[in-house]
Amino acid sequence: MQQKIILVTGGAGYIGSHTCVALAQAGYRPLLFDNFSNSDPSVIERLTQLIGPSLLVLRGDIRDLATLKEIFQTYPCYAVIHLAGVKAVGESVAKPLDYYDINVTGSLVLLKAMKQAGVSRLVFSSSAAVYGEKTIPPFQEQALLDPINPYGRSKLMIEKIINDLYHANTLQSVLSLRYFNPIGAHPSGFIGETPTGTPNNLLPYLMQVAAGIRKKLFIFGNDYPTADGTAVRDYIHVMDLAQGHVLALQKTEQREGCWTFNLGRGRGSSVLEVIDAFEQASGQNIPYEVIQRRPGDVAASWADPTAAQQQLGWSATYNLEMMCAHSWHWQCHLDSLKVQRK
Ligand code: NAD
Ligand code: UD1
């Protein structure tokens, strides 16, 4: 039987590359589409080693309608998994126009091209950032949606646009997946996260401290109303997240509908707990200093993943120690793999 081709926008990125591996393992043929603005083209070679030569790769921008039209004319895409976008919360506050342009306009152009080509199945990368700070965790999908930064607002706008397209019968089957905090890497050590410049996120920064690239970790506040005073997040292994996309895709094959699911483990870990788990997994000591809170951070965020468990048959399989071990394994491989740090 011929493999179904799945267009994966942002497929060269952190979550996209792991999703391509999970798709190939499940028997799909990923068509990776990326402009490499936040990824290193060397990932293609490493992905090909993991997946084999069936991986299709095209370079381009999601805001380029002509290119997308050509792709849909050339390849019979069964569905689209849309991950391309920008994701740094702080940067989104400083550069809202860029965030709305790439995330919202980019999604609109993609959706237009899908409509013209008659591609009506979509899985979209949303974020826990759509919930904001007024809701007390665990967050259920029906909770108040009140994002506190342009990044979160851009994700919520896209969710609403695709819901409208479903109700207008333009999309037949569509899922928005609200990711919590993906960390970890493929167990092979071949692919992982390669942040640009100084990492914004906790794990990439921690990994560079452990590797001796940075002197110490700065903990953003220890005066939160949490058990140890540091902020709490729902960390989830990127391969568990990738598997969530496979199940989401299978859902689009089974029935028509429009769904939104949290993808998180349903338990929170504080910054200090993550440091502890990482020290154990890596055998490295992590020096740190507590500084003031980071603007825009919520005290605690974790998912209620019941809906994804019941309706997608999805659940997270890796614990925090395994996530840290795989992150460290990846960090140790980076130099030998000659991955460019921009
Ligand atoms: P990433 O930056 O590693 O991957 C995004 C990819 O999209 C990159 O390879 C980049 O080059 C590409 N891209 C960016 N703009 C593009 C454009 N205009 N046209 C084509 N390609 C473009 O990020 P990631 O962590 O893999 O995140 C993937 C998606 O998941 C994003 O939409 C992000 O908002 C969402 N998300 C991420 C997290 C997280 O913590 N990593 C959490 C929630 C949601
Ligand atoms: C946020 C968003 C998430 C988004 C992601 C992408 C929320 C609730 N989550 O995740 O949806 O996709 O950004 O960038 O808005 N920390 C430190 N020191 C550091 C780095 C982080 O103490 O050097 C702390 C933070 O204060 C936070 C935790 O570690 O409490 C996790 O931070 P981070 O990895 O940046 O992710 P979020 O901000 O939770």
Tab-separated table of C-alpha atoms and ligand atoms in Angstrom:
chain	number	residue	atom	x	y	z
A	1	MET	CA	0.000	0.000	0.000
A	2	GLN	CA	1.245	3.490	-0.828
A	3	GLN	CA	2.331	5.558	2.179
A	4	LYS	CA	0.260	8.636	2.973
A	5	ILE	CA	2.243	11.833	2.534
A	6	ILE	CA	1.982	14.237	5.467
A	7	LEU	CA	3.169	17.811	5.015
A	8	VAL	CA	5.044	18.793	8.193
A	9	THR	CA	5.610	22.554	8.304
A	10	GLY	CA	8.502	23.426	10.620
A	11	GLY	CA	9.612	19.813	10.228
A	12	ALA	CA	13.297	20.637	10.709
A	13	GLY	CA	12.664	22.170	14.129
A	14	TYR	CA	12.829	20.604	17.562
A	15	ILE	CA	9.323	19.135	17.758
A	16	GLY	CA	8.940	18.786	13.974
A	17	SER	CA	12.022	16.593	13.542
A	18	HIS	CA	10.889	14.201	16.291
A	19	THR	CA	7.392	14.179	14.796
A	20	CYS	CA	8.821	13.192	11.392
A	21	VAL	CA	10.516	10.187	13.046
A	22	ALA	CA	7.300	9.134	14.808
A	23	LEU	CA	5.299	9.525	11.566
A	24	ALA	CA	7.750	7.386	9.603
A	25	GLN	CA	7.687	4.737	12.322
A	26	ALA	CA	3.891	4.682	12.081
A	27	GLY	CA	4.033	4.102	8.310
A	28	TYR	CA	3.456	7.637	7.008
A	29	ARG	CA	5.723	9.502	4.610
A	30	PRO	CA	6.695	12.915	6.053
A	31	LEU	CA	7.207	15.829	3.675
A	32	LEU	CA	9.331	18.217	5.715
A	33	PHE	CA	8.803	21.880	4.818
A	34	ASP	CA	10.928	24.532	6.532
A	35	ASN	CA	12.711	27.803	5.860
A	36	PHE	CA	15.463	26.861	8.358
A	37	SER	CA	15.156	30.219	10.121
A	38	ASN	CA	15.483	28.417	13.449
A	39	SER	CA	16.949	25.071	12.476
A	40	ASP	CA	20.144	23.708	11.030
A	41	PRO	CA	19.883	21.978	7.611
A	42	SER	CA	22.269	19.290	8.905
A	43	VAL	CA	19.249	17.832	10.710
A	44	ILE	CA	18.123	16.408	7.349
A	45	GLU	CA	21.091	14.084	7.105
A	46	ARG	CA	20.578	12.871	10.661
A	47	LEU	CA	16.846	12.456	10.117
A	48	THR	CA	17.509	10.461	6.970
A	49	GLN	CA	19.713	8.137	9.001
A	50	LEU	CA	16.837	7.571	11.399
A	51	ILE	CA	14.007	7.400	8.853
A	52	GLY	CA	15.628	6.245	5.631
A	53	PRO	CA	15.472	7.758	2.143
A	54	SER	CA	11.661	8.046	2.073
A	55	LEU	CA	11.873	11.430	3.846
A	56	LEU	CA	10.839	14.260	1.503
A	57	VAL	CA	12.368	17.691	2.132
A	58	LEU	CA	11.432	21.088	0.687
A	59	ARG	CA	12.740	24.494	1.647
A	60	GLY	CA	10.343	27.425	1.772
A	61	ASP	CA	8.306	29.860	3.808
A	62	ILE	CA	4.739	29.223	4.955
A	63	ARG	CA	3.889	32.792	3.882
A	64	ASP	CA	4.702	31.967	0.257
A	65	LEU	CA	1.408	30.929	-1.346
A	66	ALA	CA	2.910	30.128	-4.762
A	67	THR	CA	5.368	27.639	-3.265
A	68	LEU	CA	2.697	25.965	-1.170
A	69	LYS	CA	0.389	25.705	-4.196
A	70	GLU	CA	3.152	24.050	-6.173
A	71	ILE	CA	3.820	21.581	-3.367
A	72	PHE	CA	0.178	20.574	-3.153
A	73	GLN	CA	0.052	20.209	-6.947
A	74	THR	CA	3.166	18.020	-6.959
A	75	TYR	CA	2.535	15.856	-3.894
A	76	PRO	CA	-0.797	14.282	-2.967
A	77	CYS	CA	-0.737	15.364	0.691
A	78	TYR	CA	-3.158	13.476	2.887
A	79	ALA	CA	-2.925	15.908	5.792
A	80	VAL	CA	-0.880	18.762	7.224
A	81	ILE	CA	0.842	18.953	10.591
A	82	HIS	CA	1.503	22.645	11.102
A	83	LEU	CA	4.390	23.416	13.453
A	84	ALA	CA	6.205	26.241	11.632
A	85	GLY	CA	6.274	29.398	13.674
A	86	VAL	CA	8.099	31.484	16.226
A	87	LYS	CA	7.824	30.667	19.916
A	88	ALA	CA	9.836	32.860	22.288
A	89	VAL	CA	7.423	34.514	24.704
A	90	GLY	CA	9.734	37.440	25.613
A	91	GLU	CA	10.615	38.144	21.989
A	92	SER	CA	6.915	38.192	21.109
A	93	VAL	CA	6.402	41.090	23.521
A	94	ALA	CA	9.220	43.040	21.853
A	95	LYS	CA	8.308	42.103	18.256
A	96	PRO	CA	4.550	41.494	18.084
A	97	LEU	CA	4.331	42.298	14.381
A	98	ASP	CA	6.805	39.523	13.522
A	99	TYR	CA	4.891	37.093	15.703
A	100	TYR	CA	1.505	37.892	14.156
A	101	ASP	CA	3.019	37.892	10.678
A	102	ILE	CA	4.802	34.533	10.902
A	103	ASN	CA	2.306	32.731	13.112
A	104	VAL	CA	-1.043	34.170	12.050
A	105	THR	CA	-0.432	35.356	8.464
A	106	GLY	CA	1.682	32.253	7.830
A	107	SER	CA	-1.169	30.030	9.006
A	108	LEU	CA	-3.683	31.932	6.863
A	109	VAL	CA	-1.561	31.467	3.747
A	110	LEU	CA	-1.145	27.771	4.506
A	111	LEU	CA	-4.891	27.380	5.076
A	112	LYS	CA	-5.625	29.162	1.789
A	113	ALA	CA	-3.296	26.807	-0.074
A	114	MET	CA	-4.879	23.793	1.659
A	115	LYS	CA	-8.356	24.988	0.674
A	116	GLN	CA	-7.344	25.460	-2.960
A	117	ALA	CA	-5.792	21.989	-3.013
A	118	GLY	CA	-8.696	20.350	-1.167
A	119	VAL	CA	-6.512	19.185	1.736
A	120	SER	CA	-8.873	19.154	4.694
A	121	ARG	CA	-7.083	17.384	7.545
A	122	LEU	CA	-4.961	19.443	9.910
A	123	VAL	CA	-3.070	19.028	13.175
A	124	PHE	CA	-1.973	22.349	14.655
A	125	SER	CA	0.724	23.134	17.264
A	126	SER	CA	-0.893	25.239	19.912
A	127	SER	CA	0.460	25.978	23.353
A	128	ALA	CA	-0.287	26.058	27.058
A	129	ALA	CA	0.389	29.783	26.667
A	130	VAL	CA	-3.265	30.211	25.579
A	131	TYR	CA	-4.433	29.740	29.199
A	132	GLY	CA	-2.869	32.803	30.806
A	133	GLU	CA	-2.513	33.323	34.537
A	134	LYS	CA	-6.033	33.513	35.905
A	135	THR	CA	-6.741	29.788	35.858
A	136	ILE	CA	-5.525	27.497	38.617
A	137	PRO	CA	-3.878	24.294	37.316
A	138	PRO	CA	-4.463	21.599	36.252
A	139	PHE	CA	-5.748	23.295	33.094
A	140	GLN	CA	-8.673	21.701	31.325
A	141	GLU	CA	-9.283	22.508	27.671
A	142	GLN	CA	-12.504	24.374	28.560
A	143	ALA	CA	-10.696	26.688	31.003
A	144	LEU	CA	-10.610	30.445	30.478
A	145	LEU	CA	-8.418	31.344	27.516
A	146	ASP	CA	-6.667	34.576	28.358
A	147	PRO	CA	-3.105	34.625	27.012
A	148	ILE	CA	-0.847	37.262	28.540
A	149	ASN	CA	1.587	37.768	25.640
A	150	PRO	CA	1.469	38.132	21.822
A	151	TYR	CA	2.848	34.606	21.358
A	152	GLY	CA	-0.068	33.073	23.266
A	153	ARG	CA	-2.544	35.387	21.545
A	154	SER	CA	-1.210	34.399	18.110
A	155	LYS	CA	-1.806	30.715	18.972
A	156	LEU	CA	-5.327	31.417	20.220
A	157	MET	CA	-6.154	33.385	17.067
A	158	ILE	CA	-5.059	30.456	14.895
A	159	GLU	CA	-7.121	28.014	16.972
A	160	LYS	CA	-10.174	30.222	16.396
A	161	ILE	CA	-9.500	30.574	12.669
A	162	ILE	CA	-9.255	26.824	12.158
A	163	ASN	CA	-12.412	26.271	14.227
A	164	ASP	CA	-14.220	28.712	11.914
A	165	LEU	CA	-12.897	26.895	8.851
A	166	TYR	CA	-14.165	23.618	10.246
A	167	HIS	CA	-17.630	25.093	10.756
A	168	ALA	CA	-17.534	26.469	7.208
A	169	ASN	CA	-16.749	22.921	5.949
A	170	THR	CA	-13.375	24.040	4.595
A	171	LEU	CA	-11.591	21.738	7.018
A	172	GLN	CA	-13.045	18.310	7.585
A	173	SER	CA	-11.013	17.067	10.520
A	174	VAL	CA	-8.803	19.277	12.670
A	175	LEU	CA	-7.010	19.058	15.993
A	176	SER	CA	-5.280	21.774	17.987
A	177	LEU	CA	-2.715	20.296	20.352
A	178	ARG	CA	-1.791	22.477	23.322
A	179	TYR	CA	1.743	21.491	24.246
A	180	PHE	CA	3.028	22.075	27.739
A	181	ASN	CA	6.843	22.079	28.196
A	182	PRO	CA	8.563	19.703	25.768
A	183	ILE	CA	12.078	18.627	26.745
A	184	GLY	CA	14.286	15.594	26.079
A	185	ALA	CA	15.546	14.298	22.758
A	186	HIS	CA	15.382	11.207	20.575
A	187	PRO	CA	16.981	8.339	22.541
A	188	SER	CA	19.491	7.792	19.695
A	189	GLY	CA	21.112	11.177	20.410
A	190	PHE	CA	20.798	12.023	16.693
A	191	ILE	CA	18.244	14.827	17.014
A	192	GLY	CA	17.329	17.260	19.769
A	193	GLU	CA	16.895	20.932	20.499
A	194	THR	CA	19.498	23.404	19.197
A	195	PRO	CA	18.484	26.844	20.411
A	196	THR	CA	19.705	29.972	18.666
A	197	GLY	CA	21.956	32.240	20.767
A	198	THR	CA	21.422	32.334	24.532
A	199	PRO	CA	18.714	29.789	25.354
A	200	ASN	CA	15.435	31.204	26.678
A	201	ASN	CA	14.120	27.931	27.997
A	202	LEU	CA	15.141	26.066	31.107
A	203	LEU	CA	16.445	22.764	29.751
A	204	PRO	CA	18.593	24.145	26.917
A	205	TYR	CA	20.177	26.583	29.396
A	206	LEU	CA	20.713	23.869	31.999
A	207	MET	CA	22.331	21.615	29.387
A	208	GLN	CA	24.806	24.336	28.457
A	209	VAL	CA	25.699	24.895	32.119
A	210	ALA	CA	26.277	21.162	32.534
A	211	ALA	CA	28.447	21.154	29.403
A	212	GLY	CA	30.567	24.036	30.746
A	213	ILE	CA	29.398	26.474	28.029
A	214	ARG	CA	27.784	28.700	30.681
A	215	LYS	CA	28.936	29.247	34.255
A	216	LYS	CA	25.648	28.959	36.115
A	217	LEU	CA	21.907	28.796	35.778
A	218	PHE	CA	19.822	31.784	36.818
A	219	ILE	CA	16.626	30.722	38.537
A	220	PHE	CA	13.915	33.271	37.866
A	221	GLY	CA	12.448	33.715	41.345
A	222	ASN	CA	12.041	31.535	44.431
A	223	ASP	CA	9.205	33.484	45.992
A	224	TYR	CA	6.318	31.888	44.098
A	225	PRO	CA	3.447	30.326	46.056
A	226	THR	CA	4.738	26.800	45.302
A	227	ALA	CA	6.198	24.121	47.583
A	228	ASP	CA	9.837	25.233	47.185
A	229	GLY	CA	9.158	28.756	45.897
A	230	THR	CA	10.322	28.132	42.308
A	231	ALA	CA	7.877	28.046	39.393
A	232	VAL	CA	6.222	24.778	38.407
A	233	ARG	CA	5.754	23.434	34.860
A	234	ASP	CA	4.496	20.283	33.169
A	235	TYR	CA	7.561	18.864	31.381
A	236	ILE	CA	6.865	16.316	28.685
A	237	HIS	CA	9.234	14.200	26.599
A	238	VAL	CA	9.373	15.375	22.994
A	239	MET	CA	8.912	11.774	21.745
A	240	ASP	CA	5.703	11.470	23.755
A	241	LEU	CA	4.600	14.699	22.113
A	242	ALA	CA	5.569	13.332	18.688
A	243	GLN	CA	3.475	10.228	19.328
A	244	GLY	CA	0.558	12.522	20.181
A	245	HIS	CA	0.744	13.835	16.602
A	246	VAL	CA	0.556	10.334	15.168
A	247	LEU	CA	-2.561	9.600	17.228
A	248	ALA	CA	-4.039	12.973	16.244
A	249	LEU	CA	-3.475	12.129	12.600
A	250	GLN	CA	-5.119	8.749	13.058
A	251	LYS	CA	-8.093	10.552	14.573
A	252	THR	CA	-8.440	12.604	11.370
A	253	GLU	CA	-8.512	9.335	9.420
A	254	GLN	CA	-11.260	7.888	11.593
A	255	ARG	CA	-13.758	10.720	11.726
A	256	GLU	CA	-14.634	14.273	10.919
A	257	GLY	CA	-14.529	16.795	13.735
A	258	CYS	CA	-12.758	19.616	15.452
A	259	TRP	CA	-10.948	18.934	18.718
A	260	THR	CA	-8.534	20.580	21.133
A	261	PHE	CA	-6.296	18.535	23.419
A	262	ASN	CA	-3.718	19.275	26.079
A	263	LEU	CA	-0.505	17.305	25.681
A	264	GLY	CA	1.161	17.279	29.074
A	265	ARG	CA	1.931	14.699	31.740
A	266	GLY	CA	-0.545	16.133	34.185
A	267	ARG	CA	2.053	16.786	36.860
A	268	GLY	CA	4.190	19.742	37.657
A	269	SER	CA	7.875	19.948	38.535
A	270	SER	CA	9.575	22.950	40.078
A	271	VAL	CA	12.777	24.464	38.715
A	272	LEU	CA	14.678	23.008	41.686
A	273	GLU	CA	13.230	19.555	41.029
A	274	VAL	CA	14.338	19.756	37.402
A	275	ILE	CA	17.855	20.755	38.437
A	276	ASP	CA	17.967	17.817	40.834
A	277	ALA	CA	16.745	15.339	38.196
A	278	PHE	CA	19.215	16.707	35.666
A	279	GLU	CA	22.135	16.440	38.097
A	280	GLN	CA	21.251	12.819	38.719
A	281	ALA	CA	20.848	11.998	35.031
A	282	SER	CA	24.032	13.744	33.914
A	283	GLY	CA	26.282	13.262	36.941
A	284	GLN	CA	27.121	16.977	36.603
A	285	ASN	CA	26.861	19.604	39.306
A	286	ILE	CA	24.679	22.572	38.290
A	287	PRO	CA	25.702	25.842	39.941
A	288	TYR	CA	22.823	28.299	40.133
A	289	GLU	CA	21.844	31.694	41.429
A	290	VAL	CA	18.361	32.879	42.228
A	291	ILE	CA	17.486	36.203	40.623
A	292	GLN	CA	14.231	38.143	40.235
A	293	ARG	CA	11.168	36.683	38.542
A	294	ARG	CA	11.016	36.789	34.741
A	295	PRO	CA	8.224	39.110	33.553
A	296	GLY	CA	5.331	37.199	32.022
A	297	ASP	CA	6.001	33.943	33.917
A	298	VAL	CA	3.108	32.230	35.641
A	299	ALA	CA	3.710	30.549	39.028
A	300	ALA	CA	2.389	27.153	38.034
A	301	SER	CA	1.196	25.494	34.850
A	302	TRP	CA	0.298	21.889	34.325
A	303	ALA	CA	-2.212	20.036	32.217
A	304	ASP	CA	-5.242	17.945	32.784
A	305	PRO	CA	-4.489	15.405	30.021
A	306	THR	CA	-7.671	13.339	30.561
A	307	ALA	CA	-9.261	14.315	27.246
A	308	ALA	CA	-6.213	13.225	25.204
A	309	GLN	CA	-6.068	9.979	27.190
A	310	GLN	CA	-9.729	9.176	26.645
A	311	GLN	CA	-10.269	10.453	23.110
A	312	LEU	CA	-6.873	9.919	21.485
A	313	GLY	CA	-5.675	6.953	23.542
A	314	TRP	CA	-2.537	8.987	24.292
A	315	SER	CA	-0.522	9.102	27.471
A	316	ALA	CA	2.980	10.174	28.327
A	317	THR	CA	5.429	7.342	28.937
A	318	TYR	CA	8.707	9.009	29.988
A	319	ASN	CA	9.420	10.384	33.470
A	320	LEU	CA	11.487	13.469	34.293
A	321	GLU	CA	14.682	11.460	34.858
A	322	MET	CA	14.468	9.885	31.379
A	323	MET	CA	13.760	13.253	29.781
A	324	CYS	CA	16.856	14.715	31.455
A	325	ALA	CA	18.961	11.682	30.519
A	326	HIS	CA	17.991	11.991	26.841
A	327	SER	CA	18.614	15.752	26.849
A	328	TRP	CA	22.073	15.151	28.260
A	329	HIS	CA	22.783	12.338	25.787
A	330	TRP	CA	21.939	14.761	22.974
A	331	GLN	CA	24.069	17.545	24.444
A	332	CYS	CA	27.041	15.154	24.640
A	333	HIS	CA	26.592	14.279	20.941
A	334	LEU	CA	26.293	17.851	19.655
A	335	ASP	CA	29.953	18.520	18.972
A	336	SER	CA	30.627	15.185	17.305
A	337	LEU	CA	27.595	15.692	15.046
A	338	LYS	CA	28.881	19.134	13.974
A	339	VAL	CA	25.534	20.784	14.629
A	340	GLN	CA	25.722	24.541	14.064
A	341	ARG	CA	24.845	26.722	17.035
A	342	LYS	CA	23.666	29.972	15.456
B	1	NAD	P1	11.492	25.298	16.476
B	1	NAD	O1	11.859	26.734	16.336
B	1	NAD	O2	12.542	24.338	16.831
B	1	NAD	O3	10.776	24.798	15.144
B	1	NAD	C1	10.011	25.639	14.321
B	1	NAD	C2	10.483	25.445	12.894
B	1	NAD	O4	9.714	26.284	12.045
B	1	NAD	C3	11.948	25.817	12.684
B	1	NAD	O5	12.633	24.769	12.047
B	1	NAD	C4	11.894	27.065	11.814
B	1	NAD	O6	12.994	27.147	10.952
B	1	NAD	C5	10.584	26.878	11.096
B	1	NAD	N1	9.966	28.119	10.646
B	1	NAD	C6	9.815	29.273	11.353
B	1	NAD	N2	9.196	30.179	10.607
B	1	NAD	C7	8.940	29.602	9.407
B	1	NAD	C8	8.312	30.045	8.219
B	1	NAD	N3	7.847	31.300	8.113
B	1	NAD	N4	8.207	29.192	7.190
B	1	NAD	C9	8.706	27.935	7.274
B	1	NAD	N5	9.304	27.465	8.372
B	1	NAD	C10	9.420	28.296	9.426
B	1	NAD	O7	10.305	25.234	17.538
B	1	NAD	P2	9.617	23.983	18.201
B	1	NAD	O8	9.942	23.994	19.647
B	1	NAD	O9	9.873	22.765	17.418
B	1	NAD	O10	8.093	24.414	18.074
B	1	NAD	C11	7.276	23.979	17.012
B	1	NAD	C12	5.881	24.545	17.192
B	1	NAD	O11	5.372	24.154	18.456
B	1	NAD	C13	5.845	26.082	17.165
B	1	NAD	O12	4.694	26.479	16.453
B	1	NAD	C14	5.707	26.455	18.630
B	1	NAD	O13	5.019	27.653	18.803
B	1	NAD	C15	4.904	25.298	19.176
B	1	NAD	N6	5.142	25.075	20.625
B	1	NAD	C16	6.413	24.884	21.086
B	1	NAD	C17	6.633	24.728	22.453
B	1	NAD	C18	8.019	24.568	23.017
B	1	NAD	O14	8.204	24.802	24.217
B	1	NAD	N7	9.014	24.146	22.231
B	1	NAD	C19	5.543	24.751	23.352
B	1	NAD	C20	4.260	24.947	22.834
B	1	NAD	C21	4.060	25.108	21.459
B	2	UD1	C1	6.704	29.121	27.731
B	2	UD1	C2	5.244	28.883	27.395
B	2	UD1	C3	5.111	27.802	26.356
B	2	UD1	C4	5.935	28.212	25.171
B	2	UD1	C5	7.380	28.212	25.602
B	2	UD1	C6	8.264	28.499	24.408
B	2	UD1	C7	3.735	29.374	29.219
B	2	UD1	C8	2.989	28.842	30.405
B	2	UD1	N1	4.492	28.491	28.582
B	2	UD1	O1	7.153	28.084	28.520
B	2	UD1	O2	3.787	27.629	25.974
B	2	UD1	O3	5.729	27.385	24.103
B	2	UD1	O4	7.532	29.246	26.586
B	2	UD1	O5	9.305	29.385	24.674
B	2	UD1	O6	3.614	30.526	28.877
B	2	UD1	N2	13.557	29.297	34.029
B	2	UD1	C9	14.597	29.669	34.879
B	2	UD1	N3	15.784	29.969	34.314
B	2	UD1	C10	16.022	29.938	32.977
B	2	UD1	C11	14.953	29.544	32.112
B	2	UD1	C12	13.723	29.252	32.677
B	2	UD1	O7	14.437	29.716	36.089
B	2	UD1	O8	17.128	30.249	32.531
B	2	UD1	C13	12.268	28.925	34.610
B	2	UD1	C14	11.120	29.802	34.135
B	2	UD1	O9	10.953	30.905	34.975
B	2	UD1	C15	9.938	28.824	34.191
B	2	UD1	C16	10.575	27.446	33.935
B	2	UD1	O10	11.980	27.613	34.179
B	2	UD1	O11	9.414	28.806	35.492
B	2	UD1	C17	10.369	26.979	32.503
B	2	UD1	O12	10.706	28.044	31.619
B	2	UD1	P1	10.790	27.843	30.045
B	2	UD1	O13	11.561	26.626	29.740
B	2	UD1	O14	11.267	29.141	29.464
B	2	UD1	O15	9.304	27.556	29.572
B	2	UD1	P2	7.945	28.359	29.868
B	2	UD1	O16	8.202	29.800	30.043
B	2	UD1	O17	7.196	27.644	30.916
